[in-house]
Short mmCIF file of C-alpha atoms in Angstrom, two decimals:
data_model
loop_
_atom_site.label_atom_id
_atom_site.label_comp_id
_atom_site.label_asym_id
_atom_site.label_seq_id
_atom_site.Cartn_x
_atom_site.Cartn_y
_atom_site.Cartn_z
CA UNK A 1 0.12 0.19 0.26
CA UNK A 2 2.89 2.49 0.99
CA UNK A 3 4.45 1.50 -2.60
CA UNK A 4 1.16 2.36 -4.13
CA UNK A 5 1.27 5.72 -2.49
CA UNK A 6 4.73 6.55 -3.54
CA UNK A 7 3.83 5.68 -6.99
CA UNK A 8 0.94 8.01 -7.01
CA UNK A 9 2.75 10.78 -5.65
CA UNK A 10 5.60 10.32 -8.11
CA UNK A 11 3.14 10.27 -11.20
CA UNK A 12 1.37 13.59 -9.83
CA UNK A 13 4.80 15.10 -9.35
CA UNK A 14 5.51 13.77 -13.03
CA UNK A 15 2.26 15.56 -14.10
CA UNK A 16 2.94 18.64 -12.12
CA UNK A 17 6.30 19.04 -13.95
CA UNK A 18 4.49 18.73 -17.61
CA UNK A 19 2.01 21.28 -16.48
CA UNK A 20 4.87 23.48 -15.67
CA UNK A 21 6.69 22.72 -18.97
CA UNK A 22 3.27 23.52 -20.68
CA UNK A 23 3.06 26.89 -18.94
CA UNK A 24 6.89 27.96 -19.89
CA UNK A 25 6.30 26.94 -23.59
CA UNK A 26 2.97 28.68 -23.55
CA UNK A 27 5.07 31.69 -22.21
CA UNK A 28 8.00 31.43 -24.50
CA UNK A 29 5.26 30.88 -27.62
CA UNK A 30 3.79 34.33 -26.40
CA UNK A 31 7.35 35.84 -26.65
CA UNK A 32 8.16 34.51 -29.84
CA UNK A 33 4.85 35.68 -31.60
CA UNK A 34 6.05 39.07 -30.86
CA UNK A 35 9.18 38.58 -32.80
CA UNK A 36 7.85 37.00 -36.14
CA UNK A 37 8.08 38.70 -39.29
CA UNK A 38 4.56 40.06 -39.12
CA UNK A 39 5.13 41.14 -35.62
CA UNK A 40 8.54 42.90 -36.33
CA UNK A 41 7.07 44.72 -39.20
CA UNK A 42 4.13 46.13 -37.32
CA UNK A 43 6.57 47.04 -34.64
CA UNK A 44 8.85 48.81 -37.08
CA UNK A 45 5.60 50.78 -38.59
CA UNK A 46 4.80 51.86 -35.14
CA UNK A 47 8.28 52.94 -34.56
CA UNK A 48 9.07 55.09 -37.48
CA UNK A 49 5.62 56.31 -37.31
CA UNK A 50 6.36 57.73 -33.84
CA UNK A 51 9.68 58.88 -35.08
CA UNK A 52 8.59 60.73 -37.98
CA UNK A 53 5.98 62.78 -35.93
CA UNK A 54 8.87 63.49 -33.72
CA UNK A 55 10.73 65.05 -36.35
CA UNK A 56 7.81 66.80 -37.55
CA UNK A 57 7.31 68.61 -33.60
CA UNK A 58 11.05 69.14 -33.90
CA UNK A 59 11.12 70.95 -36.92
CA UNK A 60 8.35 72.95 -35.79
CA UNK A 61 9.88 74.20 -32.71
CA UNK A 62 13.42 74.89 -34.37
CA UNK A 63 13.09 76.12 -37.76
CA UNK A 64 15.29 74.32 -40.44
CA UNK A 65 16.49 77.03 -42.62
CA UNK A 66 19.63 75.03 -43.50
CA UNK A 67 20.51 71.48 -44.14
CA UNK A 68 22.79 71.48 -40.90
CA UNK A 69 19.73 72.67 -38.77
CA UNK A 70 17.38 69.95 -40.33
CA UNK A 71 19.85 67.35 -39.81
CA UNK A 72 20.30 68.46 -36.12
CA UNK A 73 16.40 68.04 -35.76
CA UNK A 74 16.94 64.37 -37.39
CA UNK A 75 19.67 63.48 -35.10
CA UNK A 76 17.76 64.75 -32.14
CA UNK A 77 14.47 62.88 -32.99
CA UNK A 78 16.07 59.65 -34.14
CA UNK A 79 19.34 58.92 -31.71
CA UNK A 80 17.30 56.86 -29.53
CA UNK A 81 15.53 54.96 -32.19
CA UNK A 82 18.02 52.09 -33.41
CA UNK A 83 17.96 51.15 -37.40
CA UNK A 84 15.49 54.32 -38.32
CA UNK A 85 17.02 56.63 -40.79
CA UNK A 86 15.10 60.02 -42.04
CA UNK A 87 14.94 63.23 -43.43
CA UNK A 88 12.92 66.23 -44.96
CA UNK A 89 11.18 66.44 -48.67
CA UNK A 90 9.49 69.54 -50.08
CA UNK A 91 7.86 69.76 -53.51
CA UNK A 92 10.07 71.29 -55.74
CA UNK A 93 13.23 70.79 -53.69
CA UNK A 94 13.40 67.24 -53.17
CA UNK A 95 14.95 65.55 -50.59
CA UNK A 96 17.16 68.43 -48.82
CA UNK A 97 18.37 66.64 -45.56
CA UNK A 98 19.00 63.20 -44.09
CA UNK A 99 20.57 61.43 -41.23
CA UNK A 100 20.94 58.08 -39.92
CA UNK A 101 22.06 58.31 -36.37
CA UNK A 102 22.32 54.76 -35.71
CA UNK A 103 24.33 53.86 -38.50
CA UNK A 104 26.56 50.79 -37.64
CA UNK A 105 29.17 51.70 -40.31
CA UNK A 106 32.27 53.87 -40.09
CA UNK A 107 31.66 57.72 -40.05
CA UNK A 108 28.54 59.76 -40.40
CA UNK A 109 25.81 58.73 -42.91
CA UNK A 110 24.67 61.70 -44.74
CA UNK A 111 23.44 60.42 -48.17
CA UNK A 112 19.91 59.30 -48.44
CA UNK A 113 19.49 56.06 -49.94
CA UNK A 114 19.36 56.19 -53.60
CA UNK A 115 17.39 52.74 -54.06
CA UNK A 116 14.61 53.69 -51.62
CA UNK A 117 14.31 57.64 -53.01
CA UNK A 118 11.55 56.69 -55.31
CA UNK A 119 9.48 55.20 -52.73
CA UNK A 120 10.38 57.76 -50.34
CA UNK A 121 9.22 60.67 -52.63
CA UNK A 122 6.04 58.50 -53.46
CA UNK A 123 5.10 58.36 -49.71
CA UNK A 124 5.98 61.91 -49.04
CA UNK A 125 3.64 62.95 -51.78
CA UNK A 126 1.01 61.00 -50.33
CA UNK A 127 1.64 62.46 -46.81
CA UNK A 128 1.29 65.93 -48.45
CA UNK A 129 -1.86 65.24 -50.19
CA UNK A 130 -3.31 63.38 -46.92
CA UNK A 131 -2.19 66.39 -44.53
CA UNK A 132 -1.50 63.39 -42.16
CA UNK A 133 0.69 60.59 -41.60
CA UNK A 134 1.28 57.98 -44.00
CA UNK A 135 3.09 54.56 -43.73
CA UNK A 136 4.23 51.95 -46.60
CA UNK A 137 5.94 48.57 -46.74
CA UNK A 138 8.01 47.25 -49.54
CA UNK A 139 8.64 43.65 -49.06
CA UNK A 140 11.50 41.76 -50.45
CA UNK A 141 13.14 38.42 -50.06
CA UNK A 142 15.63 39.00 -47.51
CA UNK A 143 14.41 42.49 -46.00
CA UNK A 144 11.12 44.49 -45.87
CA UNK A 145 11.58 48.27 -45.79
CA UNK A 146 8.92 50.23 -43.80
CA UNK A 147 8.38 53.73 -44.75
CA UNK A 148 6.52 56.68 -43.33
CA UNK A 149 5.92 60.31 -44.20
CA UNK A 150 4.05 63.12 -42.18
CA UNK A 151 3.67 67.02 -42.87
CA UNK A 152 5.84 69.28 -40.75
CA UNK A 153 3.46 70.93 -37.72
CA UNK A 154 2.44 74.38 -38.76
CA UNK A 155 4.78 74.66 -41.65
CA UNK A 156 3.22 76.40 -44.52
CA UNK A 157 5.94 75.83 -47.08
CA UNK A 158 4.50 72.15 -47.16
CA UNK A 159 7.68 70.39 -45.89
CA UNK A 160 7.32 66.73 -45.11
CA UNK A 161 9.25 64.58 -42.53
CA UNK A 162 10.05 61.14 -43.57
CA UNK A 163 11.54 57.96 -41.85
CA UNK A 164 12.24 54.26 -42.91
CA UNK A 165 13.47 51.17 -41.30
CA UNK A 166 14.67 47.71 -42.73
CA UNK A 167 13.20 44.58 -41.15
CA UNK A 168 15.86 41.51 -42.02
CA UNK A 169 13.27 38.87 -43.14
CA UNK A 170 15.95 35.85 -42.78
CA UNK A 171 16.09 36.41 -38.90
CA UNK A 172 12.16 36.85 -38.88
CA UNK A 173 12.19 33.51 -40.88
CA UNK A 174 14.12 31.55 -38.36
CA UNK A 175 11.79 32.96 -35.74
CA UNK A 176 9.04 32.00 -37.57
CA UNK A 177 10.38 28.48 -37.90
CA UNK A 178 10.92 28.50 -33.97
CA UNK A 179 7.57 29.54 -33.42
CA UNK A 180 6.20 26.73 -35.27
CA UNK A 181 8.53 24.38 -33.62
CA UNK A 182 7.50 25.69 -30.14
CA UNK A 183 3.86 25.18 -30.84
CA UNK A 184 4.42 21.83 -32.36
CA UNK A 185 6.23 21.04 -28.81
CA UNK A 186 3.66 22.73 -26.67
CA UNK A 187 0.82 20.54 -28.63
CA UNK A 188 2.99 17.44 -27.74
CA UNK A 189 3.41 18.58 -24.12
CA UNK A 190 -0.43 19.54 -23.51
CA UNK A 191 -1.29 15.96 -25.29
CA UNK A 192 1.13 14.37 -22.95
CA UNK A 193 -0.43 16.04 -20.21
CA UNK A 194 -3.81 15.03 -21.03
CA UNK A 195 -2.87 11.57 -21.53
CA UNK A 196 -1.30 11.49 -18.32
CA UNK A 197 -4.05 12.52 -16.45
CA UNK A 198 -6.34 10.35 -18.11
CA UNK A 199 -4.01 7.66 -16.99
CA UNK A 200 -3.71 8.76 -13.40
CA UNK A 201 -7.57 8.74 -13.22
CA UNK A 202 -7.80 5.32 -14.81
CA UNK A 203 -5.06 4.20 -12.51
CA UNK A 204 -7.04 5.86 -9.36
CA UNK A 205 -9.98 3.75 -10.22
CA UNK A 206 -8.00 0.72 -10.52
CA UNK A 207 -6.04 1.41 -7.45
CA UNK A 208 -9.17 1.80 -5.35
CA UNK A 209 -10.69 -1.29 -6.59
CA UNK A 210 -7.28 -3.20 -6.16
CA UNK A 211 -6.98 -1.51 -2.29
CA UNK A 212 -10.62 -2.67 -1.81
CA UNK A 213 -9.78 -6.29 -2.93
CA UNK A 214 -6.61 -6.21 -0.95
CA UNK A 215 -8.37 -4.97 2.31
CA UNK A 216 -10.88 -7.51 1.84
CA UNK A 217 -8.13 -10.31 1.74
CA UNK A 218 -6.43 -8.92 4.52
CA UNK A 219 -9.62 -8.92 6.53
CA UNK A 220 -10.45 -12.61 5.58
CA UNK A 221 -6.55 -13.35 6.24
CA UNK A 222 -7.05 -11.87 9.63
CA UNK A 223 -9.99 -13.47 10.55
CA UNK A 224 -8.69 -16.87 9.55
CA UNK A 225 -5.73 -16.28 12.17
CA UNK A 226 -8.35 -14.77 14.76
CA UNK A 227 -10.28 -17.94 14.23
CA UNK A 228 -7.43 -20.25 14.31
CA UNK A 229 -6.25 -18.59 17.53
CA UNK A 230 -9.44 -18.34 18.96
CA UNK A 231 -10.00 -21.94 18.54
CA UNK A 232 -6.84 -22.66 20.20
CA UNK A 233 -7.28 -20.34 23.22
CA UNK A 234 -10.74 -21.89 23.76
CA UNK A 235 -9.80 -25.35 23.54
CA UNK A 236 -7.15 -25.44 26.04
CA UNK A 237 -9.64 -24.19 28.82
CA UNK A 238 -12.19 -26.46 27.73
CA UNK A 239 -9.85 -29.38 27.80
CA UNK A 240 -8.47 -28.42 31.27
CA UNK A 241 -12.32 -28.37 32.55
CA UNK A 242 -12.88 -31.59 30.87
CA UNK A 243 -9.80 -33.44 32.45
CA UNK A 244 -10.67 -32.04 35.83
CA UNK A 245 -14.41 -33.05 35.58
CA UNK A 246 -13.62 -36.59 34.61
CA UNK A 247 -11.07 -36.97 37.07
CA UNK A 248 -13.68 -35.89 39.87
CA UNK A 249 -16.11 -38.22 38.53
CA UNK A 250 -13.73 -41.13 38.18
CA UNK A 251 -12.04 -40.47 41.83
CA UNK A 252 -13.24 -43.26 44.59
CA UNK A 253 -15.67 -41.88 46.91
CA UNK A 254 -13.08 -40.80 49.70
CA UNK A 255 -11.30 -38.36 47.13
CA UNK A 256 -14.58 -37.60 45.18
CA UNK A 257 -15.37 -34.12 47.28
CA UNK A 258 -11.78 -33.05 47.10
CA UNK A 259 -11.47 -33.51 43.40
CA UNK A 260 -14.85 -32.26 42.91
CA UNK A 261 -13.87 -28.89 44.77
CA UNK A 262 -10.67 -28.73 42.75
CA UNK A 263 -12.50 -29.30 39.49
CA UNK A 264 -14.83 -26.63 40.59
CA UNK A 265 -11.96 -24.28 41.13
CA UNK A 266 -10.43 -25.11 37.84
CA UNK A 267 -13.58 -24.66 35.87
CA UNK A 268 -14.01 -21.12 37.75
CA UNK A 269 -10.52 -20.13 36.76
CA UNK A 270 -10.84 -21.35 33.06
CA UNK A 271 -14.19 -19.23 33.00
CA UNK A 272 -12.67 -16.25 34.03
CA UNK A 273 -9.82 -16.78 31.50
CA UNK A 274 -12.37 -17.22 28.75
CA UNK A 275 -14.25 -14.21 30.12
CA UNK A 276 -11.04 -12.08 29.78
CA UNK A 277 -10.44 -13.51 26.29
CA UNK A 278 -14.02 -12.54 25.28
CA UNK A 279 -13.71 -9.24 26.78
CA UNK A 280 -10.65 -8.61 24.69
CA UNK A 281 -12.06 -9.80 21.48
CA UNK A 282 -15.04 -7.37 22.06
CA UNK A 283 -12.90 -4.56 22.67
CA UNK A 284 -10.76 -5.31 19.58
CA UNK A 285 -13.84 -5.65 17.19
CA UNK A 286 -15.63 -2.63 18.45
CA UNK A 287 -14.79 0.54 16.49
CA UNK A 288 -12.73 3.42 18.66
CA UNK A 289 -14.44 6.57 18.80
CA UNK A 290 -11.57 8.96 19.91
CA UNK A 291 -12.85 11.36 22.58
CA UNK A 292 -10.01 13.88 22.96
CA UNK A 293 -9.71 15.72 25.87
CA UNK A 294 -7.58 18.36 27.55
CA UNK A 295 -5.24 16.49 30.23
CA UNK A 296 -2.15 17.15 32.06
CA UNK A 297 0.31 14.70 30.69
CA UNK A 298 2.44 14.80 33.95
CA UNK A 299 -0.32 14.10 36.10
CA UNK A 300 -1.85 11.45 33.75
CA UNK A 301 1.16 9.32 33.59
CA UNK A 302 1.44 9.74 37.34
CA UNK A 303 -2.07 8.21 37.77
CA UNK A 304 -0.82 5.52 35.33
CA UNK A 305 1.88 4.47 37.74
CA UNK A 306 0.14 4.51 40.74
CA UNK A 307 -2.56 2.08 39.29
CA UNK A 308 0.28 -0.59 38.98
CA UNK A 309 2.43 0.41 41.78
CA UNK A 310 0.70 -2.27 44.03
CA UNK A 311 1.49 -5.02 41.50
CA UNK A 312 5.06 -3.83 40.95
CA UNK A 313 5.40 -3.82 44.70
CA UNK A 314 4.36 -7.44 44.84
CA UNK A 315 6.77 -8.56 42.39
CA UNK A 316 9.65 -6.42 43.61
CA UNK A 317 9.57 -3.93 40.42
CA UNK A 318 9.88 -0.48 40.28
CA UNK A 319 8.32 1.79 37.74
CA UNK A 320 9.80 4.98 36.98
CA UNK A 321 8.72 8.28 35.10
CA UNK A 322 11.12 9.97 32.79
CA UNK A 323 9.42 13.02 31.05
CA UNK A 324 11.55 15.32 28.87
CA UNK A 325 10.03 18.56 29.85
CA UNK A 326 12.45 20.53 27.88
CA UNK A 327 11.04 19.42 24.82
CA UNK A 328 7.36 20.61 25.92
CA UNK A 329 8.05 24.25 25.24
CA UNK A 330 4.16 25.05 25.46
CA UNK A 331 3.75 23.07 28.67
CA UNK A 332 2.40 19.44 29.18
CA UNK A 333 -1.16 20.20 28.45
CA UNK A 334 -2.61 18.57 25.28
CA UNK A 335 -6.02 18.01 23.68
CA UNK A 336 -4.93 15.31 21.46
CA UNK A 337 -5.46 12.29 23.59
CA UNK A 338 -8.34 10.12 24.83
CA UNK A 339 -7.30 9.71 28.40
CA UNK A 340 -9.55 6.64 28.92
CA UNK A 341 -8.49 4.65 25.85
CA UNK A 342 -4.64 5.56 26.12
CA UNK A 343 -4.91 4.51 29.43
CA UNK A 344 -5.91 1.21 28.42
CA UNK A 345 -3.20 0.98 25.97
CA UNK A 346 -0.70 1.97 28.40
CA UNK A 347 -1.85 -0.47 31.07
CA UNK A 348 -1.47 -3.22 28.77
CA UNK A 349 1.89 -2.42 28.19
CA UNK A 350 2.77 -1.92 31.79
CA UNK A 351 1.02 -5.23 32.46
CA UNK A 352 3.24 -6.92 29.78
CA UNK A 353 6.50 -5.38 31.28
CA UNK A 354 5.53 -6.38 34.83
CA UNK A 355 4.88 -10.11 33.79
CA UNK A 356 8.61 -10.35 32.11
CA UNK A 357 10.58 -8.40 35.03
CA UNK A 358 11.88 -10.22 37.52
CA UNK A 359 12.45 -9.07 41.21
CA UNK A 360 14.81 -6.23 41.26
CA UNK A 361 13.71 -5.06 37.81
CA UNK A 362 12.93 -1.70 36.53
CA UNK A 363 9.98 -0.35 34.15
CA UNK A 364 10.55 3.10 32.68
CA UNK A 365 7.54 5.20 31.67
CA UNK A 366 8.73 8.05 29.49
CA UNK A 367 7.27 10.80 27.36
CA UNK A 368 8.89 13.65 24.98
CA UNK A 369 7.78 15.86 22.00
CA UNK A 370 9.31 14.88 18.71
CA UNK A 371 9.23 17.74 15.65
CA UNK A 372 6.95 20.07 18.45
CA UNK A 373 3.88 18.19 16.90
CA UNK A 374 4.33 14.36 17.77
CA UNK A 375 4.00 12.84 21.21
CA UNK A 376 6.13 9.96 22.23
CA UNK A 377 5.20 7.63 25.00
CA UNK A 378 7.49 4.85 25.81
CA UNK A 379 7.33 1.71 28.12
CA UNK A 380 10.73 0.06 28.53
CA UNK A 381 11.73 -2.96 30.66
CA UNK A 382 14.79 -4.79 31.72
CA UNK A 383 13.28 -8.28 31.32
CA UNK A 384 14.35 -10.82 28.65
CA UNK A 385 13.02 -8.83 25.84
CA UNK A 386 10.92 -10.11 22.86
CA UNK A 387 11.83 -13.44 21.10
CA UNK A 388 13.32 -12.71 17.34
CA UNK A 389 10.80 -14.90 15.71
CA UNK A 390 7.75 -13.12 17.17
CA UNK A 391 9.12 -9.57 16.69
CA UNK A 392 7.80 -8.99 13.01
CA UNK A 393 4.19 -10.33 14.15
CA UNK A 394 4.05 -9.17 17.80
CA UNK A 395 0.85 -7.01 17.33
CA UNK A 396 -0.94 -9.85 15.54
CA UNK A 397 -3.98 -11.25 17.17
CA UNK A 398 -3.41 -14.17 19.55
CA UNK A 399 0.69 -13.89 19.38
CA UNK A 400 1.83 -13.51 22.84
CA UNK A 401 5.34 -13.93 24.22
CA UNK A 402 4.18 -14.59 27.82
CA UNK A 403 2.64 -17.81 29.29
CA UNK A 404 -0.85 -17.41 29.97
CA UNK A 405 -1.32 -14.43 27.62
CA UNK A 406 -4.05 -14.20 25.29
CA UNK A 407 -1.95 -12.41 22.49
CA UNK A 408 -4.89 -9.83 22.29
CA UNK A 409 -3.09 -7.14 24.50
CA UNK A 410 -0.72 -5.63 21.94
CA UNK A 411 -3.18 -6.02 19.04
CA UNK A 412 -5.56 -3.92 21.06
CA UNK A 413 -2.85 -1.23 21.89
CA UNK A 414 -2.11 -1.21 17.99
CA UNK A 415 -5.75 -0.30 17.31
CA UNK A 416 -5.95 2.39 19.90
CA UNK A 417 -2.70 4.14 19.10
CA UNK A 418 -4.06 4.02 15.36
CA UNK A 419 -7.21 5.00 15.94
CA UNK A 420 -5.39 8.37 17.25
CA UNK A 421 -3.68 8.87 14.13
CA UNK A 422 -0.56 7.54 15.38
CA UNK A 423 1.71 3.99 15.39
CA UNK A 424 3.54 1.92 17.78
CA UNK A 425 6.76 0.05 17.43
CA UNK A 426 9.05 -2.27 18.96
CA UNK A 427 12.48 -0.45 19.16
CA UNK A 428 15.64 -2.57 18.97
CA UNK A 429 17.27 -2.82 22.37
CA UNK A 430 20.11 -4.78 23.56
CA UNK A 431 18.30 -6.17 26.54
CA UNK A 432 14.70 -5.79 27.77
CA UNK A 433 11.84 -4.78 25.35
CA UNK A 434 11.25 -0.96 24.10
CA UNK A 435 7.96 0.06 22.95
CA UNK A 436 7.15 3.40 21.56
CA UNK A 437 3.90 5.21 20.78
CA UNK A 438 3.91 8.34 18.48
CA UNK A 439 0.73 10.20 18.42
CA UNK A 440 -0.34 13.61 17.08
CA UNK A 441 0.18 16.64 19.92
CA UNK A 442 -1.70 19.82 19.96
CA UNK A 443 -0.66 21.94 23.06
CA UNK A 444 -3.42 24.07 24.52
#
């Protein structure tokens, strides 16, 4: 079962990673879509349009009576616009000023591109006729050229500011291919995530069905072990009572009264044993409803020691308390324990320890807080310990390490601890038996 939970957790982690990769690819796809050929042309069109208007405003503020003055206006407007070149045009005068402030070549470029002059003039004439900003695009195999022209603000002479920018289509083509490849990859990732999600859903249904079958099989196996153990535990007392009764009936007249009295005493003792066995079975078979209460842990443990102090004194055994108060930074009060049920669990452990300790022995009942939210209760004795062949199945019903034991005490302890959301373990020790119960803890 633990392995199934581990596999399920790992599959969900894998699905989360796929979802994260899909999100990253979607973000990358969005960024690449902003760098494609169409997007770059559109961005360049906006850029040169704004640059053209900046030149128009600059020329209106500073009269461009000379070529040098016009070039100064162009330099000021285009110096922060990479790849943008521009100038001024006037009907009858033609192109009379030009600048390319961000030109990568050596020196200052002051001659307008001859190959583009016809398109520049055509765009400027359109802007003059329209009286507002006009843009145009000349497509090409290697690059596209984007043009813009706009009238100079408030200029009655009809001067037109113009700008252009070249967009490298080869790089844009590579981006388009990368965009397409990323789209395919994103599609595959999304399909993989959907398939994995469907697989997880199907696996969960199958796992639940398998877990139900396994639980049923475990219950049947446990029932078989309980039935076998119960039959053994009942047969021994019945055999003893039958033997005592037969001896009493077969005794001569002078011994019959004494043997009858002995038989009745044996029947009474075995009946008490069967009654204890039935009580333990009923307690083990009933569901545990945990009723958590606020208790003082020190007082509660001290009361448990007092309950067994008389039995310990008769056996010559000493019970000691060992509470690590330093680990309880918020005090020793808790609301995570059912004091009645946990008393039954702790009493069973103490009874087992008393049964295995010889005169002069010591039992330690301790408590500490682990990781600030887990209470650890322990019972340690210095007896002979648990036989190695019993350690793996010590908490199963009808498995006992002491003479006269029913083998239900530790099974009952495990059920009570699990009902509290904890677990009990037999800690490896060089001598004696060391039991630890770990439970949820909430300081009040």
